[in-house]
Amino acid sequence: MIISPSRRSKALAAAAATVCALTVSGALPASASAALTAPAAPAEAPLLVSVGDSFISGEAGRWAGNSNRSADGYSGTDRAWDPATDESDPYRVYGSSYDSGCNRSDVAEVQSVTLDVSRLNLACSGATSKAVLLPENGGEPFKGERSQARELEDVAIGREVRAVVVSIGGNDLGFSDIITDCATQFVIGGSACAPDAAEQVAERLPDVRQAAVNTLADVRTALDRAGHPAGSYRLILQSYPSPLPDAGRIRYPGEKYDRLQSGGCPFYDKDLTWAHDELVPEISSVLADAADEGGAEFLDLSRSFEGREVCSTSTRHADATHAPSGDTSEWIRFVTSGYGQGQKQESLHPNSYGQQALGTCLTLQLQQPSGDRRCTNTAGQGPAAMRLDSIG
């Protein structure tokens, strides 16, 4: 967790360091092309490619649920932990991308798809649309790698492409800064961030929409240059799952300090409800419009983690008597400072259960004809029990 002192005074003493460390979108170090996820299926299998940011790169895939107990690899939640050595090695999950912070995990969305495809994960934690765009359209190297569209162009030459799935917009919006400010206000005893943050979001959303449209256009251009005309592959733009429940479903009621000390959800009720009920749906709506303009399918994930969010009443932490489970554990990494378990950039990202759930959503989408759909989970069941419904 962020911090776990036994008294509020100790928590307050550590609050400043915690606040400085909080981050959500993973805008950290870098990765080289060598860190790109290798295809898992035979070379002749069609390519399934992911491009974009941390929510599809696999950030936080190291964790299977959350736990405040340090023993036994945090009650078995740390997938990088080796019982034989009693040590943790993040490279076991993120491979060489851990060196840079792209954090492409072994259970990232495209890796969790159960189809006969070659999987290629070009996404990188912290990426904005500039990390995806072609250089002539403003694309820039990010964390030691060429733009993702430029990389896609080369990789796709001479290969059949099944689909490209895109996750973009959160970092263009400044989601990390917004949520960090909300957490900061809670930690220092300030006021709810929602009123001011809502104004910022309203001002920025038109630019987010255009960034997504431009990203889709450059992905299409890259594929066309590689010999893949429109209609020969599927292009999917997805939205983001809500990492937080509304205030009525939080496991730590009363806006007390246990939300920071124990839960990893240091937010006021007003901010929780705003993020869940307004922020995430607004982002999803804007991305749906971008998909329509950009000629892509839209996969709405905004309610895919309902009841599985950090501190949700229908989940619990793993401990000595409760093993981590996709049926009972949170599907989102709780907020952490990075001074204890894991990296701060993993905060509020889909953990291994969440990534497997998103992989199920994408599998279901690709098993259906092209179209816009919404993915949701089945209460009390694991990542394999996701459901897909048509939109409109």
Short mmCIF file of C-alpha atoms in Angstrom, two decimals:
data_model
loop_
_atom_site.label_atom_id
_atom_site.label_comp_id
_atom_site.label_asym_id
_atom_site.label_seq_id
_atom_site.Cartn_x
_atom_site.Cartn_y
_atom_site.Cartn_z
CA MET A 1 0.00 0.00 0.00
CA ILE A 2 0.95 3.65 0.04
CA ILE A 3 1.93 3.62 3.71
CA SER A 4 0.79 1.54 6.62
CA PRO A 5 1.63 3.17 9.98
CA SER A 6 -0.48 2.32 12.97
CA ARG A 7 -1.38 5.89 13.86
CA ARG A 8 -2.69 8.85 11.90
CA SER A 9 0.22 11.03 13.03
CA LYS A 10 2.73 8.70 11.45
CA ALA A 11 0.66 8.57 8.28
CA LEU A 12 0.61 12.35 8.07
CA ALA A 13 4.37 12.46 8.56
CA ALA A 14 4.82 10.28 5.49
CA ALA A 15 2.09 11.96 3.47
CA ALA A 16 4.33 14.45 1.70
CA ALA A 17 6.56 11.73 0.31
CA THR A 18 3.53 9.73 -0.70
CA VAL A 19 1.94 12.63 -2.53
CA CYS A 20 5.10 13.38 -4.46
CA ALA A 21 5.27 9.74 -5.52
CA LEU A 22 1.70 9.22 -6.66
CA THR A 23 1.23 8.60 -10.36
CA VAL A 24 -1.40 6.85 -12.44
CA SER A 25 -0.66 6.79 -16.15
CA GLY A 26 2.89 5.45 -15.93
CA ALA A 27 4.70 8.37 -17.58
CA LEU A 28 8.11 7.03 -16.59
CA PRO A 29 11.25 5.58 -18.19
CA ALA A 30 11.61 3.90 -21.56
CA SER A 31 11.85 0.81 -23.65
CA ALA A 32 13.73 -0.19 -26.77
CA SER A 33 12.45 -2.10 -29.76
CA ALA A 34 14.06 -5.23 -28.38
CA ALA A 35 11.47 -5.15 -25.61
CA LEU A 36 8.54 -5.59 -27.97
CA THR A 37 6.51 -8.65 -27.09
CA ALA A 38 7.38 -11.55 -29.35
CA PRO A 39 4.58 -13.35 -31.20
CA ALA A 40 3.25 -16.29 -29.19
CA ALA A 41 1.73 -18.18 -32.15
CA PRO A 42 3.41 -19.59 -35.29
CA ALA A 43 4.84 -17.01 -37.70
CA GLU A 44 2.13 -17.73 -40.29
CA ALA A 45 -0.67 -16.81 -37.89
CA PRO A 46 -2.20 -13.38 -38.56
CA LEU A 47 -1.01 -10.47 -36.47
CA LEU A 48 -3.00 -9.01 -33.60
CA VAL A 49 -1.35 -5.73 -32.62
CA SER A 50 -1.91 -3.40 -29.69
CA VAL A 51 -0.81 0.23 -29.80
CA GLY A 52 -1.20 3.03 -27.33
CA ASP A 53 -0.75 3.55 -23.61
CA SER A 54 -0.43 1.81 -20.26
CA PHE A 55 -3.97 0.44 -20.12
CA ILE A 56 -3.15 -1.86 -23.02
CA SER A 57 0.62 -2.23 -22.65
CA GLY A 58 0.18 -4.39 -19.56
CA GLU A 59 1.10 -1.97 -16.78
CA ALA A 60 0.46 -3.55 -13.34
CA GLY A 61 0.23 -7.05 -14.78
CA ARG A 62 2.72 -8.09 -12.13
CA TRP A 63 -0.04 -8.16 -9.52
CA ALA A 64 -2.82 -10.69 -8.92
CA GLY A 65 -5.08 -8.63 -6.68
CA ASN A 66 -3.85 -6.53 -3.76
CA SER A 67 -2.52 -7.28 -0.30
CA ASN A 68 -0.95 -5.35 2.57
CA ARG A 69 0.84 -8.40 3.95
CA SER A 70 4.49 -8.58 2.89
CA ALA A 71 4.93 -12.29 3.61
CA ASP A 72 4.83 -14.92 0.87
CA GLY A 73 5.08 -12.48 -2.00
CA TYR A 74 2.37 -10.22 -0.57
CA SER A 75 0.06 -13.16 0.07
CA GLY A 76 0.70 -14.52 -3.40
CA THR A 77 -0.33 -11.36 -5.24
CA ASP A 78 3.19 -10.64 -6.55
CA ARG A 79 3.54 -12.75 -9.69
CA ALA A 80 7.19 -11.78 -9.91
CA TRP A 81 7.97 -13.41 -6.56
CA ASP A 82 9.99 -16.62 -6.57
CA PRO A 83 9.11 -18.84 -3.57
CA ALA A 84 12.37 -20.73 -3.96
CA THR A 85 14.50 -17.64 -3.38
CA ASP A 86 11.95 -15.52 -1.50
CA GLU A 87 12.79 -12.68 -3.87
CA SER A 88 10.87 -10.74 -6.48
CA ASP A 89 12.05 -10.28 -10.05
CA PRO A 90 9.80 -7.99 -12.17
CA TYR A 91 11.56 -9.14 -15.33
CA ARG A 92 9.60 -12.38 -14.98
CA VAL A 93 6.46 -10.41 -15.84
CA TYR A 94 7.61 -7.39 -17.84
CA GLY A 95 10.66 -8.79 -19.58
CA SER A 96 13.22 -6.29 -20.80
CA SER A 97 10.54 -3.57 -21.01
CA TYR A 98 10.90 -3.22 -17.23
CA ASP A 99 14.22 -1.45 -17.80
CA SER A 100 12.46 1.41 -19.52
CA GLY A 101 9.05 1.46 -17.88
CA CYS A 102 6.99 0.51 -20.94
CA ASN A 103 5.98 -2.47 -18.77
CA ARG A 104 4.58 -4.79 -21.41
CA SER A 105 3.41 -7.65 -19.25
CA ASP A 106 3.03 -11.31 -20.09
CA VAL A 107 -0.73 -11.01 -19.50
CA ALA A 108 -1.30 -7.75 -21.40
CA GLU A 109 -4.59 -7.61 -23.27
CA VAL A 110 -3.34 -9.02 -26.58
CA GLN A 111 -1.39 -11.70 -24.74
CA SER A 112 -4.59 -12.79 -22.98
CA VAL A 113 -6.60 -13.19 -26.18
CA THR A 114 -7.53 -16.83 -26.80
CA LEU A 115 -7.33 -16.88 -30.59
CA ASP A 116 -4.90 -18.35 -33.10
CA VAL A 117 -2.93 -15.16 -33.75
CA SER A 118 0.57 -13.81 -33.49
CA ARG A 119 0.52 -11.21 -30.73
CA LEU A 120 2.52 -8.01 -30.97
CA ASN A 121 2.38 -5.43 -28.19
CA LEU A 122 3.71 -2.06 -29.36
CA ALA A 123 1.99 -0.08 -26.60
CA CYS A 124 4.02 1.66 -23.92
CA SER A 125 3.12 2.92 -20.48
CA GLY A 126 2.84 6.69 -20.42
CA ALA A 127 2.34 7.10 -24.15
CA THR A 128 0.41 10.04 -25.54
CA SER A 129 -0.84 10.20 -29.10
CA LYS A 130 2.53 11.69 -30.13
CA ALA A 131 4.15 8.35 -29.29
CA VAL A 132 1.89 6.67 -31.85
CA LEU A 133 1.62 9.20 -34.70
CA LEU A 134 3.78 8.96 -37.80
CA PRO A 135 6.81 11.28 -37.68
CA GLU A 136 5.53 13.49 -40.50
CA ASN A 137 2.35 14.10 -38.49
CA GLY A 138 4.02 15.02 -35.23
CA GLY A 139 4.97 11.57 -33.99
CA GLU A 140 7.98 11.49 -31.72
CA PRO A 141 10.26 8.81 -30.28
CA PHE A 142 9.16 7.75 -26.82
CA LYS A 143 11.26 5.91 -24.26
CA GLY A 144 13.90 5.03 -26.80
CA GLU A 145 11.49 3.71 -29.45
CA ARG A 146 10.26 5.00 -32.78
CA SER A 147 6.65 6.04 -33.04
CA GLN A 148 4.34 3.07 -32.76
CA ALA A 149 2.68 3.70 -36.14
CA ARG A 150 6.10 3.76 -37.78
CA GLU A 151 7.01 0.52 -36.06
CA LEU A 152 3.70 -0.99 -37.15
CA GLU A 153 4.37 -0.04 -40.76
CA ASP A 154 7.59 -2.06 -40.84
CA VAL A 155 6.31 -5.01 -38.85
CA ALA A 156 3.18 -5.43 -40.99
CA ILE A 157 4.98 -5.72 -44.32
CA GLY A 158 4.41 -9.19 -45.74
CA ARG A 159 2.24 -10.30 -42.82
CA GLU A 160 -1.49 -10.86 -42.60
CA VAL A 161 -3.02 -8.50 -40.04
CA ARG A 162 -6.08 -9.69 -38.16
CA ALA A 163 -6.65 -6.53 -36.14
CA VAL A 164 -5.07 -3.51 -34.49
CA VAL A 165 -6.52 -2.43 -31.15
CA VAL A 166 -5.83 1.06 -29.87
CA SER A 167 -5.93 2.57 -26.38
CA ILE A 168 -5.15 6.28 -26.39
CA GLY A 169 -6.30 9.56 -24.88
CA GLY A 170 -5.79 9.20 -21.14
CA ASN A 171 -2.35 10.76 -21.16
CA ASP A 172 -3.39 13.42 -23.66
CA LEU A 173 -6.11 14.34 -21.17
CA GLY A 174 -3.65 14.48 -18.28
CA PHE A 175 -5.54 11.82 -16.35
CA SER A 176 -2.53 11.09 -14.17
CA ASP A 177 -2.18 14.68 -13.00
CA ILE A 178 -5.91 14.98 -12.34
CA ILE A 179 -6.13 11.85 -10.22
CA THR A 180 -2.87 12.63 -8.44
CA ASP A 181 -4.27 16.01 -7.44
CA CYS A 182 -7.42 14.36 -6.12
CA ALA A 183 -5.36 11.95 -4.01
CA THR A 184 -3.15 14.77 -2.81
CA GLN A 185 -6.13 16.75 -1.56
CA PHE A 186 -7.28 13.76 0.46
CA VAL A 187 -3.85 13.10 1.96
CA ILE A 188 -3.24 16.69 3.06
CA GLY A 189 -6.78 17.26 4.26
CA GLY A 190 -7.70 19.63 1.43
CA SER A 191 -10.97 19.85 -0.45
CA ALA A 192 -12.53 17.65 -3.09
CA CYS A 193 -10.90 18.08 -6.48
CA ALA A 194 -13.98 17.32 -8.59
CA PRO A 195 -15.25 20.88 -9.22
CA ASP A 196 -11.96 22.20 -10.60
CA ALA A 197 -11.02 18.94 -12.29
CA ALA A 198 -14.34 18.76 -14.12
CA GLU A 199 -13.64 22.15 -15.68
CA GLN A 200 -10.19 21.04 -16.80
CA VAL A 201 -11.58 17.88 -18.33
CA ALA A 202 -14.30 19.77 -20.22
CA GLU A 203 -11.65 22.05 -21.73
CA ARG A 204 -9.36 19.20 -22.75
CA LEU A 205 -11.80 16.61 -24.10
CA PRO A 206 -12.11 18.13 -27.59
CA ASP A 207 -8.33 17.83 -27.99
CA VAL A 208 -8.49 14.24 -26.73
CA ARG A 209 -11.07 13.45 -29.36
CA GLN A 210 -8.92 14.92 -32.12
CA ALA A 211 -5.84 13.12 -30.83
CA ALA A 212 -7.69 9.80 -31.04
CA VAL A 213 -8.95 10.58 -34.56
CA ASN A 214 -5.42 11.46 -35.69
CA THR A 215 -4.05 8.29 -34.10
CA LEU A 216 -6.52 6.10 -35.96
CA ALA A 217 -5.73 7.88 -39.22
CA ASP A 218 -2.00 7.25 -38.84
CA VAL A 219 -2.53 3.60 -37.95
CA ARG A 220 -4.51 3.26 -41.16
CA THR A 221 -1.82 5.08 -43.14
CA ALA A 222 0.88 2.84 -41.72
CA LEU A 223 -1.04 -0.29 -42.63
CA ASP A 224 -1.85 1.02 -46.11
CA ARG A 225 1.84 1.66 -46.73
CA ALA A 226 2.56 -1.88 -45.55
CA GLY A 227 0.15 -3.25 -48.14
CA HIS A 228 -3.00 -3.59 -46.06
CA PRO A 229 -5.90 -1.59 -47.51
CA ALA A 230 -8.91 -0.66 -45.40
CA GLY A 231 -11.23 -3.63 -45.03
CA SER A 232 -8.45 -6.20 -44.94
CA TYR A 233 -8.09 -5.91 -41.17
CA ARG A 234 -10.09 -4.70 -38.17
CA LEU A 235 -9.31 -1.48 -36.36
CA ILE A 236 -10.65 -1.16 -32.81
CA LEU A 237 -10.51 1.81 -30.47
CA GLN A 238 -11.27 0.98 -26.87
CA SER A 239 -12.12 3.12 -23.85
CA TYR A 240 -10.96 2.78 -20.24
CA PRO A 241 -12.39 0.79 -17.33
CA SER A 242 -13.22 2.80 -14.24
CA PRO A 243 -10.50 2.15 -11.62
CA LEU A 244 -12.64 3.48 -8.75
CA PRO A 245 -16.14 2.74 -7.44
CA ASP A 246 -18.68 5.41 -6.64
CA ALA A 247 -18.87 6.51 -3.00
CA GLY A 248 -21.82 4.23 -2.29
CA ARG A 249 -19.74 1.11 -2.97
CA ILE A 250 -16.47 1.83 -1.17
CA ARG A 251 -15.20 -0.67 1.37
CA TYR A 252 -13.92 2.08 3.66
CA PRO A 253 -16.83 4.42 4.46
CA GLY A 254 -16.66 7.77 6.19
CA GLU A 255 -13.73 9.41 4.39
CA LYS A 256 -11.37 8.10 7.06
CA TYR A 257 -7.64 7.62 6.81
CA ASP A 258 -7.99 3.87 6.35
CA ARG A 259 -8.61 4.61 2.69
CA LEU A 260 -4.97 5.65 2.54
CA GLN A 261 -3.48 3.30 5.12
CA SER A 262 -5.25 0.10 4.16
CA GLY A 263 -7.27 0.41 1.00
CA GLY A 264 -5.11 2.28 -1.46
CA CYS A 265 -8.00 4.52 -2.47
CA PRO A 266 -7.21 7.93 -0.93
CA PHE A 267 -10.10 9.91 -2.39
CA TYR A 268 -13.04 11.87 -1.06
CA ASP A 269 -16.57 10.57 -1.66
CA LYS A 270 -17.32 13.41 -4.04
CA ASP A 271 -14.25 12.65 -6.11
CA LEU A 272 -14.94 8.92 -6.22
CA THR A 273 -18.45 9.46 -7.50
CA TRP A 274 -17.34 12.08 -10.00
CA ALA A 275 -14.59 9.86 -11.41
CA HIS A 276 -16.89 6.84 -11.68
CA ASP A 277 -20.14 8.50 -12.76
CA GLU A 278 -18.86 11.37 -14.88
CA LEU A 279 -15.16 11.32 -15.78
CA VAL A 280 -14.87 7.78 -17.14
CA PRO A 281 -18.19 7.90 -19.07
CA GLU A 282 -17.26 11.29 -20.57
CA ILE A 283 -13.94 9.96 -21.80
CA SER A 284 -15.71 6.91 -23.21
CA SER A 285 -18.25 9.06 -25.04
CA VAL A 286 -15.54 11.19 -26.63
CA LEU A 287 -13.63 8.09 -27.74
CA ALA A 288 -16.80 6.61 -29.20
CA ASP A 289 -17.19 9.75 -31.32
CA ALA A 290 -13.54 9.50 -32.37
CA ALA A 291 -13.97 5.88 -33.41
CA ASP A 292 -16.99 6.82 -35.51
CA GLU A 293 -15.12 9.63 -37.26
CA GLY A 294 -12.00 7.53 -37.68
CA GLY A 295 -13.83 4.55 -39.18
CA ALA A 296 -12.95 2.20 -36.33
CA GLU A 297 -14.97 -0.16 -34.20
CA PHE A 298 -15.54 0.98 -30.63
CA LEU A 299 -15.12 -1.28 -27.62
CA ASP A 300 -16.60 0.35 -24.51
CA LEU A 301 -14.79 -0.84 -21.39
CA SER A 302 -16.04 1.87 -19.02
CA ARG A 303 -18.11 -0.56 -16.91
CA SER A 304 -16.08 -3.71 -17.50
CA PHE A 305 -14.66 -3.64 -13.95
CA GLU A 306 -17.88 -2.78 -12.14
CA GLY A 307 -17.63 -4.27 -8.64
CA ARG A 308 -13.94 -5.08 -9.20
CA GLU A 309 -12.54 -1.59 -8.68
CA VAL A 310 -10.06 -0.61 -5.97
CA CYS A 311 -11.79 -0.66 -2.56
CA SER A 312 -15.09 -1.90 -3.97
CA THR A 313 -17.33 -3.53 -1.36
CA SER A 314 -17.62 -6.70 -3.45
CA THR A 315 -13.87 -7.39 -3.34
CA ARG A 316 -11.28 -8.10 -0.67
CA HIS A 317 -7.54 -8.09 -0.18
CA ALA A 318 -5.57 -11.31 -0.16
CA ASP A 319 -4.15 -12.39 3.19
CA ALA A 320 -3.01 -15.49 5.04
CA THR A 321 -6.48 -17.04 4.90
CA HIS A 322 -7.75 -15.62 1.60
CA ALA A 323 -5.72 -16.41 -1.50
CA PRO A 324 -5.91 -14.02 -4.44
CA SER A 325 -8.67 -14.95 -6.84
CA GLY A 326 -10.22 -13.49 -9.96
CA ASP A 327 -13.61 -14.07 -8.34
CA THR A 328 -12.95 -12.05 -5.18
CA SER A 329 -9.87 -9.86 -5.68
CA GLU A 330 -9.73 -6.34 -7.06
CA TRP A 331 -8.90 -6.12 -10.76
CA ILE A 332 -7.12 -2.78 -10.37
CA ARG A 333 -3.80 -2.10 -8.69
CA PHE A 334 -4.26 0.02 -5.58
CA VAL A 335 -2.41 3.33 -5.19
CA THR A 336 1.16 2.83 -4.06
CA SER A 337 4.06 5.19 -3.54
CA GLY A 338 6.68 2.84 -4.97
CA TYR A 339 8.60 2.82 -1.69
CA GLY A 340 7.12 -0.52 -0.70
CA GLN A 341 5.70 -3.09 -3.06
CA GLY A 342 6.02 -2.55 -6.78
CA GLN A 343 6.27 0.66 -8.78
CA LYS A 344 4.25 3.82 -8.32
CA GLN A 345 3.44 3.86 -12.04
CA GLU A 346 1.47 0.64 -11.60
CA SER A 347 -1.12 2.48 -9.47
CA LEU A 348 -4.73 2.35 -10.68
CA HIS A 349 -4.00 0.16 -13.71
CA PRO A 350 -5.56 -3.21 -14.52
CA ASN A 351 -3.71 -5.96 -12.68
CA SER A 352 -3.32 -9.48 -14.06
CA TYR A 353 -6.99 -10.32 -13.47
CA GLY A 354 -8.05 -7.08 -15.10
CA GLN A 355 -5.81 -7.65 -18.09
CA GLN A 356 -7.12 -11.16 -18.53
CA ALA A 357 -10.65 -9.76 -18.40
CA LEU A 358 -9.81 -7.23 -21.10
CA GLY A 359 -8.28 -10.02 -23.14
CA THR A 360 -11.58 -11.87 -22.87
CA CYS A 361 -13.42 -8.73 -24.02
CA LEU A 362 -11.19 -8.43 -27.06
CA THR A 363 -11.53 -12.13 -27.83
CA LEU A 364 -15.32 -11.82 -27.79
CA GLN A 365 -15.17 -8.71 -29.98
CA LEU A 366 -13.02 -10.43 -32.60
CA GLN A 367 -15.29 -13.47 -32.62
CA GLN A 368 -18.18 -11.24 -33.72
CA PRO A 369 -18.62 -9.26 -36.95
CA SER A 370 -17.39 -5.69 -36.94
CA GLY A 371 -19.43 -3.40 -34.72
CA ASP A 372 -19.52 -1.24 -31.62
CA ARG A 373 -19.93 -3.13 -28.37
CA ARG A 374 -19.82 -2.77 -24.59
CA CYS A 375 -18.03 -5.30 -22.39
CA THR A 376 -19.13 -6.03 -18.82
CA ASN A 377 -18.27 -8.63 -16.20
CA THR A 378 -20.40 -11.21 -14.45
CA ALA A 379 -20.80 -10.51 -10.72
CA GLY A 380 -18.95 -13.00 -8.53
CA GLN A 381 -17.12 -14.63 -11.42
CA GLY A 382 -13.63 -14.31 -12.84
CA PRO A 383 -12.07 -12.76 -15.97
CA ALA A 384 -13.31 -15.53 -18.26
CA ALA A 385 -16.96 -14.63 -17.60
CA MET A 386 -17.05 -11.32 -19.48
CA ARG A 387 -20.07 -10.38 -21.59
CA LEU A 388 -20.41 -8.37 -24.77
CA ASP A 389 -23.45 -6.36 -25.86
CA SER A 390 -24.04 -4.31 -28.97
CA ILE A 391 -24.19 -0.52 -28.62
CA GLY A 392 -27.13 1.22 -30.19
#
